[in-house]
CSV table of C-alpha atoms in Angstrom, one decimal:
chain,number,residue,atom,x,y,z
A,1,UNK,CA,22.0,12.2,-20.2
A,2,UNK,CA,20.5,10.8,-23.4
A,3,UNK,CA,21.7,11.9,-26.9
A,4,UNK,CA,20.6,10.5,-30.2
A,5,UNK,CA,21.9,9.4,-33.6
A,6,UNK,CA,20.3,9.1,-37.0
A,7,UNK,CA,19.7,5.6,-38.3
A,8,UNK,CA,18.6,4.9,-41.8
A,9,UNK,CA,16.3,2.0,-42.6
A,10,UNK,CA,15.2,0.6,-45.9
A,11,UNK,CA,11.6,-0.6,-46.0
A,12,UNK,CA,10.9,-2.0,-49.5
A,13,UNK,CA,11.2,0.9,-52.0
A,14,UNK,CA,11.3,3.5,-49.3
A,15,UNK,CA,14.3,4.7,-47.3
A,16,UNK,CA,13.5,6.4,-44.0
A,17,UNK,CA,15.4,7.8,-41.0
A,18,UNK,CA,14.6,7.8,-37.4
A,19,UNK,CA,16.2,9.2,-34.2
A,20,UNK,CA,17.6,6.4,-32.0
A,21,UNK,CA,18.4,7.3,-28.4
A,22,UNK,CA,22.0,6.7,-27.2
A,23,UNK,CA,22.0,6.6,-23.4
A,24,UNK,CA,25.1,7.6,-21.4
A,25,UNK,CA,24.1,7.3,-17.8
A,26,UNK,CA,26.4,7.4,-14.8
A,27,UNK,CA,26.3,4.5,-12.5
A,28,UNK,CA,24.5,4.8,-9.1
A,29,UNK,CA,26.3,6.9,-6.5
A,30,UNK,CA,28.0,5.0,-3.6
A,31,UNK,CA,27.1,1.5,-5.0
A,32,UNK,CA,28.7,-0.2,-2.0
A,33,UNK,CA,26.5,1.7,0.5
A,34,UNK,CA,23.3,-0.2,-0.2
A,35,UNK,CA,24.7,-3.7,0.5
A,36,UNK,CA,26.6,-2.4,3.5
A,37,UNK,CA,23.6,-0.8,5.2
A,38,UNK,CA,21.3,-3.8,4.4
A,39,UNK,CA,23.9,-6.3,5.8
A,40,UNK,CA,24.1,-4.2,9.0
A,41,UNK,CA,20.4,-4.1,9.5
A,42,UNK,CA,20.0,-7.8,8.7
A,43,UNK,CA,22.6,-8.6,11.4
A,44,UNK,CA,20.7,-6.5,13.9
A,45,UNK,CA,17.4,-8.2,13.0
A,46,UNK,CA,19.0,-11.6,13.5
A,47,UNK,CA,20.1,-10.6,17.0
A,48,UNK,CA,16.8,-9.2,18.0
A,49,UNK,CA,14.8,-12.2,16.8
A,50,UNK,CA,17.3,-14.5,18.3
A,51,UNK,CA,17.0,-13.0,21.7
A,52,UNK,CA,13.3,-12.2,22.0
A,53,UNK,CA,11.2,-13.9,19.3
A,54,UNK,CA,9.5,-17.3,19.8
A,55,UNK,CA,7.0,-19.3,18.0
A,56,UNK,CA,3.3,-18.7,18.8
A,57,UNK,CA,1.3,-21.7,19.7
A,58,UNK,CA,-1.6,-23.4,18.0
A,59,UNK,CA,-4.6,-23.1,20.2
A,60,UNK,CA,-6.2,-26.1,21.9
A,61,UNK,CA,-9.9,-26.8,21.7
A,62,UNK,CA,-12.0,-25.0,24.3
A,63,UNK,CA,-12.4,-27.2,27.4
A,64,UNK,CA,-15.8,-28.5,28.4
A,65,UNK,CA,-17.4,-26.6,31.2
A,66,UNK,CA,-20.2,-28.4,32.9
A,67,UNK,CA,-22.4,-31.2,31.6
A,68,UNK,CA,-23.1,-31.9,27.9
A,69,UNK,CA,-25.1,-29.1,26.4
A,70,UNK,CA,-23.9,-26.5,28.9
A,71,UNK,CA,-22.7,-23.2,27.7
A,72,UNK,CA,-19.0,-22.6,27.1
A,73,UNK,CA,-17.8,-19.1,27.7
A,74,UNK,CA,-14.9,-17.8,25.6
A,75,UNK,CA,-13.0,-14.6,25.7
A,76,UNK,CA,-10.4,-13.9,23.1
A,77,UNK,CA,-8.2,-10.9,22.6
A,78,UNK,CA,-6.8,-10.6,19.1
A,79,UNK,CA,-3.5,-8.8,18.2
A,80,UNK,CA,-5.5,-6.0,16.4
A,81,UNK,CA,-7.1,-5.1,19.8
A,82,UNK,CA,-10.5,-6.7,19.2
A,83,UNK,CA,-12.0,-8.5,22.2
A,84,UNK,CA,-14.7,-11.1,21.6
A,85,UNK,CA,-16.9,-12.4,24.4
A,86,UNK,CA,-19.0,-15.4,23.3
A,87,UNK,CA,-21.1,-18.3,24.6
A,88,UNK,CA,-21.6,-21.5,22.7
A,89,UNK,CA,-23.3,-24.8,23.4
A,90,UNK,CA,-20.5,-27.2,24.0
A,91,UNK,CA,-20.9,-29.3,20.9
A,92,UNK,CA,-20.4,-26.2,18.7
A,93,UNK,CA,-17.7,-24.5,20.8
A,94,UNK,CA,-14.9,-23.3,18.4
A,95,UNK,CA,-11.2,-23.5,19.2
A,96,UNK,CA,-9.2,-20.3,19.4
A,97,UNK,CA,-8.1,-19.4,15.9
A,98,UNK,CA,-4.9,-20.7,14.4
A,99,UNK,CA,-3.5,-21.8,11.1
A,100,UNK,CA,-6.7,-23.4,9.9
A,101,UNK,CA,-8.6,-20.2,10.4
A,102,UNK,CA,-5.9,-17.8,9.1
A,103,UNK,CA,-3.7,-19.4,6.5
A,104,UNK,CA,-6.0,-19.0,3.5
A,105,UNK,CA,-6.5,-15.3,4.3
A,106,UNK,CA,-2.7,-14.9,4.8
A,107,UNK,CA,-2.1,-16.4,1.3
A,108,UNK,CA,-4.5,-14.0,-0.3
A,109,UNK,CA,-3.0,-11.0,1.5
A,110,UNK,CA,0.6,-12.1,0.6
A,111,UNK,CA,-0.4,-12.3,-3.1
A,112,UNK,CA,-1.7,-8.8,-2.8
A,113,UNK,CA,1.5,-7.5,-1.4
A,114,UNK,CA,4.0,-9.1,-3.8
A,115,UNK,CA,2.0,-9.5,-7.0
A,116,UNK,CA,-0.9,-7.0,-6.7
A,117,UNK,CA,1.2,-4.0,-5.6
A,118,UNK,CA,4.2,-5.0,-7.6
A,119,UNK,CA,2.5,-5.2,-11.0
A,120,UNK,CA,0.2,-2.3,-10.3
A,121,UNK,CA,3.3,-0.1,-10.5
A,122,UNK,CA,4.7,-1.4,-13.7
A,123,UNK,CA,2.9,1.2,-15.9
A,124,UNK,CA,6.0,3.3,-16.4
A,125,UNK,CA,7.6,2.3,-19.7
A,126,UNK,CA,11.2,2.4,-18.5
A,127,UNK,CA,10.8,1.4,-14.9
A,128,UNK,CA,9.3,-2.1,-14.8
A,129,UNK,CA,12.4,-3.8,-13.3
A,130,UNK,CA,12.4,-1.2,-10.5
A,131,UNK,CA,8.6,-1.3,-9.9
A,132,UNK,CA,8.5,-5.1,-9.4
A,133,UNK,CA,12.1,-5.5,-8.0
A,134,UNK,CA,12.0,-2.7,-5.4
A,135,UNK,CA,8.5,-3.8,-4.4
A,136,UNK,CA,9.9,-7.3,-3.7
A,137,UNK,CA,12.9,-5.9,-1.8
A,138,UNK,CA,11.0,-3.4,0.3
A,139,UNK,CA,8.1,-5.8,1.2
A,140,UNK,CA,10.5,-8.5,2.3
A,141,UNK,CA,12.5,-6.0,4.4
A,142,UNK,CA,9.4,-4.6,6.0
A,143,UNK,CA,8.1,-8.1,6.9
A,144,UNK,CA,11.2,-8.7,9.1
A,145,UNK,CA,11.3,-5.3,10.6
A,146,UNK,CA,7.6,-5.1,11.3
A,147,UNK,CA,7.6,-8.5,13.2
A,148,UNK,CA,10.3,-7.1,15.5
A,149,UNK,CA,8.8,-3.6,16.0
A,150,UNK,CA,5.3,-4.8,16.6
A,151,UNK,CA,6.5,-7.7,18.7
A,152,UNK,CA,8.1,-5.3,21.2
A,153,UNK,CA,5.3,-2.7,20.9
A,154,UNK,CA,2.2,-4.9,21.0
A,155,UNK,CA,3.1,-8.4,22.1
A,156,UNK,CA,6.1,-8.4,24.4
A,157,UNK,CA,5.6,-10.6,27.5
A,158,UNK,CA,7.7,-9.4,30.5
A,159,UNK,CA,7.2,-12.8,32.2
A,160,UNK,CA,8.9,-14.7,29.4
A,161,UNK,CA,11.0,-11.8,28.0
A,162,UNK,CA,9.8,-12.8,24.5
A,163,UNK,CA,7.1,-12.1,21.9
A,164,UNK,CA,5.3,-14.7,19.8
A,165,UNK,CA,5.2,-15.0,16.0
A,166,UNK,CA,2.2,-16.8,14.5
A,167,UNK,CA,0.1,-16.6,11.4
A,168,UNK,CA,-2.1,-13.7,12.6
A,169,UNK,CA,1.0,-11.6,13.4
A,170,UNK,CA,2.6,-12.2,10.0
A,171,UNK,CA,-0.7,-11.1,8.4
A,172,UNK,CA,-0.4,-7.9,10.4
A,173,UNK,CA,3.2,-7.5,9.2
A,174,UNK,CA,1.8,-7.7,5.7
A,175,UNK,CA,-0.5,-4.8,6.5
A,176,UNK,CA,2.5,-2.8,7.6
A,177,UNK,CA,4.2,-3.7,4.3
A,178,UNK,CA,1.1,-2.5,2.4
A,179,UNK,CA,1.5,1.0,4.1
A,180,UNK,CA,5.1,1.2,3.0
A,181,UNK,CA,4.3,0.1,-0.5
A,182,UNK,CA,1.6,2.8,-0.8
A,183,UNK,CA,4.3,5.3,0.2
A,184,UNK,CA,6.6,3.8,-2.4
A,185,UNK,CA,3.9,4.5,-5.0
A,186,UNK,CA,4.1,8.2,-4.3
A,187,UNK,CA,7.9,8.3,-4.8
A,188,UNK,CA,8.0,5.7,-7.6
A,189,UNK,CA,10.8,6.5,-10.0
A,190,UNK,CA,12.4,9.2,-7.9
A,191,UNK,CA,14.3,7.1,-5.3
A,192,UNK,CA,17.1,4.5,-5.3
A,193,UNK,CA,17.2,1.3,-3.3
A,194,UNK,CA,19.1,2.8,-0.4
A,195,UNK,CA,16.6,5.6,0.0
A,196,UNK,CA,13.7,3.1,0.0
A,197,UNK,CA,15.3,1.0,2.7
A,198,UNK,CA,15.8,4.1,4.9
A,199,UNK,CA,12.3,5.2,4.2
A,200,UNK,CA,10.8,1.8,5.1
A,201,UNK,CA,12.9,1.6,8.3
A,202,UNK,CA,11.5,4.9,9.6
A,203,UNK,CA,8.0,4.4,8.4
A,204,UNK,CA,7.6,1.0,10.1
A,205,UNK,CA,8.4,2.6,13.4
A,206,UNK,CA,6.0,5.5,12.9
A,207,UNK,CA,3.2,3.5,11.4
A,208,UNK,CA,3.3,0.9,14.2
A,209,UNK,CA,3.4,3.7,16.9
A,210,UNK,CA,0.4,5.4,15.3
A,211,UNK,CA,-1.5,2.1,15.2
A,212,UNK,CA,-0.6,1.4,18.8
A,213,UNK,CA,-2.0,4.8,19.7
A,214,UNK,CA,-5.2,4.2,17.7
A,215,UNK,CA,-5.9,0.7,18.8
A,216,UNK,CA,-4.6,0.5,22.4
A,217,UNK,CA,-5.3,4.1,23.6
A,218,UNK,CA,-8.0,5.6,21.4
A,219,UNK,CA,-9.4,2.1,20.8
A,220,UNK,CA,-10.8,3.0,17.4
A,221,UNK,CA,-12.2,0.4,15.1
A,222,UNK,CA,-10.6,0.1,11.7
A,223,UNK,CA,-10.7,-3.6,10.8
A,224,UNK,CA,-9.6,-3.1,7.2
A,225,UNK,CA,-6.8,-0.7,8.2
A,226,UNK,CA,-8.0,2.1,6.0
A,227,UNK,CA,-6.7,4.7,8.4
A,228,UNK,CA,-3.7,2.9,9.8
A,229,UNK,CA,-2.5,1.6,6.4
A,230,UNK,CA,-4.0,3.6,3.5
A,231,UNK,CA,-4.3,7.1,4.9
A,232,UNK,CA,-1.0,6.8,6.7
A,233,UNK,CA,0.9,5.3,3.7
A,234,UNK,CA,-0.5,7.8,1.2
A,235,UNK,CA,0.2,11.0,3.1
A,236,UNK,CA,3.5,9.8,4.5
A,237,UNK,CA,4.6,9.0,0.9
A,238,UNK,CA,3.3,12.3,-0.5
A,239,UNK,CA,5.1,14.2,2.2
A,240,UNK,CA,8.3,12.4,1.3
A,241,UNK,CA,7.8,13.1,-2.3
A,242,UNK,CA,7.2,16.8,-1.6
A,243,UNK,CA,10.6,17.0,0.2
A,244,UNK,CA,12.3,15.1,-2.7
A,245,UNK,CA,10.8,17.4,-5.4
A,246,UNK,CA,13.2,18.4,-8.1
A,247,UNK,CA,12.5,20.8,-10.9
A,248,UNK,CA,14.0,18.3,-13.3
A,249,UNK,CA,10.9,16.1,-12.8
A,250,UNK,CA,9.2,18.6,-15.2
A,251,UNK,CA,11.9,18.3,-17.8
A,252,UNK,CA,10.9,16.9,-21.2
A,253,UNK,CA,13.1,13.9,-20.7
A,254,UNK,CA,11.6,13.0,-17.4
A,255,UNK,CA,8.1,13.6,-18.5
A,256,UNK,CA,8.5,11.3,-21.5
A,257,UNK,CA,9.8,8.5,-19.2
A,258,UNK,CA,6.9,9.0,-16.8
A,259,UNK,CA,4.5,7.9,-19.5
A,260,UNK,CA,3.3,4.4,-20.2
A,261,UNK,CA,3.2,2.2,-23.3
A,262,UNK,CA,0.6,-0.4,-24.4
A,263,UNK,CA,2.3,-3.4,-22.8
A,264,UNK,CA,3.2,-1.6,-19.5
A,265,UNK,CA,-0.4,-0.7,-18.9
A,266,UNK,CA,-1.4,-4.3,-19.5
A,267,UNK,CA,1.1,-5.5,-16.9
A,268,UNK,CA,-0.3,-2.9,-14.5
A,269,UNK,CA,-3.7,-4.4,-15.0
A,270,UNK,CA,-2.4,-7.7,-13.7
A,271,UNK,CA,-1.8,-6.0,-10.4
A,272,UNK,CA,-5.3,-4.4,-10.4
A,273,UNK,CA,-7.1,-7.7,-11.0
A,274,UNK,CA,-5.1,-9.5,-8.2
A,275,UNK,CA,-5.9,-6.7,-5.8
A,276,UNK,CA,-9.6,-6.7,-6.8
A,277,UNK,CA,-10.0,-10.4,-6.3
A,278,UNK,CA,-8.2,-10.7,-2.9
A,279,UNK,CA,-9.3,-7.4,-1.3
A,280,UNK,CA,-12.1,-9.1,0.8
A,281,UNK,CA,-9.4,-11.1,2.5
A,282,UNK,CA,-7.5,-8.0,3.3
A,283,UNK,CA,-10.4,-6.4,5.0
A,284,UNK,CA,-11.6,-9.6,6.7
A,285,UNK,CA,-8.2,-11.1,7.5
A,286,UNK,CA,-8.1,-10.4,11.2
A,287,UNK,CA,-11.8,-9.9,11.8
A,288,UNK,CA,-13.4,-11.9,14.6
A,289,UNK,CA,-14.7,-15.3,13.5
A,290,UNK,CA,-18.4,-15.6,12.7
A,291,UNK,CA,-20.7,-12.9,11.6
A,292,UNK,CA,-18.1,-10.0,11.8
A,293,UNK,CA,-15.8,-11.8,9.3
A,294,UNK,CA,-18.8,-12.7,7.1
A,295,UNK,CA,-19.9,-9.0,7.1
A,296,UNK,CA,-16.4,-7.9,6.3
A,297,UNK,CA,-16.2,-10.2,3.2
A,298,UNK,CA,-19.7,-9.3,2.0
A,299,UNK,CA,-19.4,-5.6,2.5
A,300,UNK,CA,-16.0,-5.5,0.7
A,301,UNK,CA,-17.2,-7.6,-2.1
A,302,UNK,CA,-20.1,-5.3,-2.8
A,303,UNK,CA,-18.3,-2.1,-2.2
A,304,UNK,CA,-15.4,-2.8,-4.5
A,305,UNK,CA,-17.7,-4.1,-7.3
A,306,UNK,CA,-19.6,-0.8,-7.0
A,307,UNK,CA,-16.4,1.2,-7.4
A,308,UNK,CA,-15.6,-0.6,-10.6
A,309,UNK,CA,-18.9,0.4,-12.2
A,310,UNK,CA,-18.7,4.0,-11.1
A,311,UNK,CA,-15.1,4.2,-12.3
A,312,UNK,CA,-16.2,3.2,-15.8
A,313,UNK,CA,-19.1,5.6,-15.7
A,314,UNK,CA,-17.1,8.6,-14.6
A,315,UNK,CA,-14.1,7.8,-16.7
A,316,UNK,CA,-16.2,7.8,-19.9
A,317,UNK,CA,-17.9,11.1,-18.8
A,318,UNK,CA,-14.9,13.0,-17.7
A,319,UNK,CA,-12.2,12.0,-20.2
A,320,UNK,CA,-11.6,14.6,-22.8
A,321,UNK,CA,-12.5,12.3,-25.7
A,322,UNK,CA,-15.3,10.5,-23.7
A,323,UNK,CA,-13.3,7.3,-23.8
A,324,UNK,CA,-12.2,5.0,-20.9
A,325,UNK,CA,-8.9,6.0,-19.3
A,326,UNK,CA,-6.7,3.0,-18.3
A,327,UNK,CA,-5.2,5.0,-15.4
A,328,UNK,CA,-8.7,5.2,-13.9
A,329,UNK,CA,-9.4,1.5,-14.5
A,330,UNK,CA,-6.1,0.4,-12.9
A,331,UNK,CA,-6.7,2.4,-9.8
A,332,UNK,CA,-10.1,3.9,-9.1
A,333,UNK,CA,-11.8,0.5,-9.5
A,334,UNK,CA,-10.1,-0.5,-6.2
A,335,UNK,CA,-11.2,2.5,-4.2
A,336,UNK,CA,-14.3,0.8,-2.8
A,337,UNK,CA,-12.1,-1.7,-1.0
A,338,UNK,CA,-10.3,1.1,0.8
A,339,UNK,CA,-13.3,3.2,1.6
A,340,UNK,CA,-15.3,0.4,3.3
A,341,UNK,CA,-12.3,-0.9,5.3
A,342,UNK,CA,-12.9,1.0,8.6
A,343,UNK,CA,-16.5,-0.3,8.8
A,344,UNK,CA,-16.2,-3.5,6.9
A,345,UNK,CA,-17.1,-5.8,9.8
A,346,UNK,CA,-19.9,-3.5,11.0
A,347,UNK,CA,-23.6,-3.6,10.3
A,348,UNK,CA,-23.9,-1.3,7.3
A,349,UNK,CA,-26.1,-3.5,5.2
A,350,UNK,CA,-25.4,-4.4,1.5
A,351,UNK,CA,-26.9,-1.2,0.2
A,352,UNK,CA,-24.7,0.8,2.5
A,353,UNK,CA,-21.6,-1.0,1.1
A,354,UNK,CA,-22.8,-0.2,-2.4
A,355,UNK,CA,-23.2,3.5,-1.6
A,356,UNK,CA,-19.7,3.6,0.0
A,357,UNK,CA,-18.1,1.9,-3.0
A,358,UNK,CA,-20.0,4.2,-5.5
A,359,UNK,CA,-18.8,7.3,-3.7
A,360,UNK,CA,-15.2,6.1,-3.5
A,361,UNK,CA,-15.0,5.1,-7.2
A,362,UNK,CA,-16.4,8.4,-8.2
A,363,UNK,CA,-14.1,10.4,-6.0
A,364,UNK,CA,-11.0,8.5,-7.1
A,365,UNK,CA,-11.7,9.2,-10.8
A,366,UNK,CA,-12.3,12.9,-10.0
A,367,UNK,CA,-9.0,12.8,-8.1
A,368,UNK,CA,-7.0,11.5,-11.0
A,369,UNK,CA,-8.7,13.8,-13.5
A,370,UNK,CA,-8.6,17.1,-11.6
A,371,UNK,CA,-6.9,16.9,-8.2
A,372,UNK,CA,-3.6,15.1,-9.1
A,373,UNK,CA,-2.6,17.7,-11.7
A,374,UNK,CA,-3.5,20.5,-9.3
A,375,UNK,CA,-1.4,19.0,-6.5
A,376,UNK,CA,1.7,18.6,-8.7
A,377,UNK,CA,1.7,22.4,-9.3
A,378,UNK,CA,2.4,22.7,-5.6
A,379,UNK,CA,5.4,20.3,-5.7
A,380,UNK,CA,3.3,17.3,-4.4
A,381,UNK,CA,4.4,15.1,-7.2
A,382,UNK,CA,2.5,11.8,-6.7
A,383,UNK,CA,3.7,9.3,-9.3
A,384,UNK,CA,1.1,6.6,-8.8
A,385,UNK,CA,-1.7,8.9,-7.6
A,386,UNK,CA,-1.8,7.3,-4.2
A,387,UNK,CA,-3.9,10.2,-2.9
A,388,UNK,CA,-6.7,9.2,-5.3
A,389,UNK,CA,-6.6,5.4,-4.6
A,390,UNK,CA,-5.6,5.3,-1.0
A,391,UNK,CA,-5.6,8.8,0.6
A,392,UNK,CA,-9.0,10.2,-0.2
A,393,UNK,CA,-10.9,6.9,-0.1
A,394,UNK,CA,-9.1,6.2,3.3
A,395,UNK,CA,-10.3,9.6,4.5
A,396,UNK,CA,-13.8,8.6,3.4
A,397,UNK,CA,-13.4,5.4,5.4
A,398,UNK,CA,-12.4,7.3,8.5
A,399,UNK,CA,-15.4,9.6,8.1
A,400,UNK,CA,-17.8,6.7,7.7
A,401,UNK,CA,-16.3,5.3,10.9
A,402,UNK,CA,-17.0,8.5,12.7
A,403,UNK,CA,-20.6,8.6,11.5
A,404,UNK,CA,-21.3,4.9,12.3
A,405,UNK,CA,-19.9,5.4,15.8
A,406,UNK,CA,-23.0,7.5,16.6
A,407,UNK,CA,-25.1,4.3,16.3
A,408,UNK,CA,-23.7,1.7,18.8
A,409,UNK,CA,-26.2,-0.9,17.7
A,410,UNK,CA,-24.5,-1.0,14.3
A,411,UNK,CA,-21.0,0.0,15.1
A,412,UNK,CA,-20.6,-2.4,18.1
A,413,UNK,CA,-17.7,-0.3,19.2
A,414,UNK,CA,-17.6,-1.9,22.6
A,415,UNK,CA,-16.1,-5.0,21.0
A,416,UNK,CA,-12.9,-3.0,20.5
A,417,UNK,CA,-12.5,-1.6,24.0
A,418,UNK,CA,-9.7,-2.8,26.2
A,419,UNK,CA,-8.5,-2.1,29.7
A,420,UNK,CA,-5.7,0.0,28.2
A,421,UNK,CA,-8.2,2.4,26.5
A,422,UNK,CA,-8.4,6.0,27.6
A,423,UNK,CA,-11.8,6.3,29.2
A,424,UNK,CA,-11.6,2.6,30.2
A,425,UNK,CA,-13.3,-0.3,28.6
A,426,UNK,CA,-16.7,1.3,28.7
A,427,UNK,CA,-17.5,4.5,26.8
A,428,UNK,CA,-20.5,6.2,25.2
A,429,UNK,CA,-21.1,6.4,21.5
A,430,UNK,CA,-20.4,10.1,21.6
A,431,UNK,CA,-17.0,9.4,23.2
A,432,UNK,CA,-16.3,6.8,20.5
A,433,UNK,CA,-17.1,9.4,17.8
A,434,UNK,CA,-14.5,11.7,19.3
A,435,UNK,CA,-11.9,8.9,19.5
A,436,UNK,CA,-12.5,7.9,15.9
A,437,UNK,CA,-12.0,11.5,14.8
A,438,UNK,CA,-8.9,11.8,17.0
A,439,UNK,CA,-7.5,8.6,15.4
A,440,UNK,CA,-8.0,9.9,11.9
A,441,UNK,CA,-6.5,13.3,12.8
A,442,UNK,CA,-3.5,11.8,14.6
A,443,UNK,CA,-2.8,9.4,11.6
A,444,UNK,CA,-2.7,12.3,9.2
A,445,UNK,CA,-0.5,14.4,11.5
A,446,UNK,CA,2.0,11.7,12.2
A,447,UNK,CA,2.2,10.6,8.6
A,448,UNK,CA,2.8,14.2,7.2
A,449,UNK,CA,5.3,15.2,9.9
A,450,UNK,CA,7.1,11.9,9.7
A,451,UNK,CA,7.2,12.0,5.9
A,452,UNK,CA,8.6,15.5,5.9
A,453,UNK,CA,11.4,14.5,8.3
A,454,UNK,CA,12.1,11.3,6.4
A,455,UNK,CA,12.2,13.3,3.1
A,456,UNK,CA,14.8,15.7,4.6
A,457,UNK,CA,16.9,12.6,5.6
A,458,UNK,CA,16.6,11.1,2.1
A,459,UNK,CA,17.8,14.3,0.5
A,460,UNK,CA,21.2,14.0,2.2
A,461,UNK,CA,24.0,13.6,-0.4
A,462,UNK,CA,25.0,10.3,1.0
A,463,UNK,CA,21.7,8.7,0.0
A,464,UNK,CA,20.8,10.8,-3.1
A,465,UNK,CA,22.0,9.9,-6.6
A,466,UNK,CA,21.8,13.5,-7.7
A,467,UNK,CA,21.4,13.0,-11.4
A,468,UNK,CA,18.0,13.5,-13.1
A,469,UNK,CA,18.8,10.7,-15.7
A,470,UNK,CA,17.8,8.2,-13.0
A,471,UNK,CA,14.2,9.4,-12.8
A,472,UNK,CA,11.8,6.7,-14.0
A,473,UNK,CA,14.8,4.8,-15.5
A,474,UNK,CA,15.9,1.3,-14.7
A,475,UNK,CA,19.3,1.7,-16.3
A,476,UNK,CA,21.3,3.4,-13.5
A,477,UNK,CA,20.5,0.6,-11.0
A,478,UNK,CA,19.7,-2.5,-13.0
A,479,UNK,CA,21.4,-4.7,-15.6
A,480,UNK,CA,19.1,-4.1,-18.6
A,481,UNK,CA,18.8,-6.1,-21.9
A,482,UNK,CA,19.7,-4.5,-25.2
A,483,UNK,CA,16.1,-3.8,-26.2
A,484,UNK,CA,15.7,-1.5,-23.2
A,485,UNK,CA,17.3,1.3,-25.3
A,486,UNK,CA,14.9,0.8,-28.2
A,487,UNK,CA,12.1,3.4,-27.8
A,488,UNK,CA,9.1,1.8,-29.4
A,489,UNK,CA,7.3,5.1,-29.4
A,490,UNK,CA,9.9,6.9,-31.6
A,491,UNK,CA,8.1,7.3,-34.9
A,492,UNK,CA,9.8,7.1,-38.3
A,493,UNK,CA,10.6,10.6,-39.2
A,494,UNK,CA,10.1,11.7,-42.8
A,495,UNK,CA,13.2,13.9,-43.7
A,496,UNK,CA,14.9,15.2,-46.7
A,497,UNK,CA,16.8,11.9,-46.9
A,498,UNK,CA,13.6,10.0,-47.6
A,499,UNK,CA,13.2,9.2,-51.2
A,500,UNK,CA,11.7,6.6,-53.6
A,501,UNK,CA,14.2,4.3,-55.1
């Protein structure tokens, strides 16, 4: 635990004293356990990929059918479950999508995962190495594991005994990583690297199973993954955090380290701006080519801009001193991208996207101002406030999807129906409403129950460091520079030793 010493400093004609923290922190428990478990998992992944994974194939142009000018009929099934039936005149017939159609979107989403999420979590003044470093570690781990899990679950071909890996599938693996990183935000500062790897390993399995249920059985539409990524990640993480709750989190020492400083909030804004700029690609990344993808980009663009404006309005109105709160600006400004995700590729019109973004930004600010402090009184300690940025806006997205399903002309829910769907590949709008609601309910249930079980596992002594000095603190797990121990917020204290020379 930290102690302190008195240090005298001469500043011109004035001598002052200040308290300087001296940190004596035990090293992480079981330091060899982390590399051991990661080596074992990496070896297993190599075997699984070696036996069953294969490259996907770049599509060939659609073959001519009939004389010049005749219609070309194309039916494409995408990995996210969307089926597109289209007819084109032969000269404009598009090829099935490949690198040219996906790679720019993939780059945008990849930047969101590694820069956007990573820097967004650097607001803690003593946890910057861990925020960016663990984000990097966990995301890379999930990309490998998600390719394998989803390969077996969604894409396994019994004829070839293999599953393909292509650009669209690595985009989807990035989506899975986003869910895990959202959960990481809820437990930020309260877990070590081993616990995060165990959590990610379990969550990828549960998140993929939930998405398989929602896409291949319920056949719900959720092109921006607001339910499958944001709702699942938020409530899984909060459930884990609930199980890891420690009364020492409310100690003065831990509360001081949980605060930000000027430069840490600036670093966090880097993540916010990257996420804001690239969110249209996240919601449109696997949308069907043509008008659906265009609608996803336009709707997200308008919705997320609207959430920015409402964030500034509500922040200035609800803050105690009627000033802007940087916490709101870092997070609630992005809520419009989450809330529009489920219906992003649907016909909601620009004014509808603006309404959705405005509601989401307002709700997120209210969440940070009132709901987050209330939840923490019930042991739901949510470090990054993922309930306010991802959880509640994701619930809004699910509700908007349920409402839109009533109107098949605008929801076009039949584009998402497969032969594997319960009720077959034809269903009424009322049935689709029920399945959208069932998907949202199942997502919450699987996330919460899975998070509770995962939290119980992470509390086992073999994984847990069991010393409060590690909370929000890089030092137990990282080599830190000398200035790490200099607390820039410690004021000069006027004492009896201060005197004029």
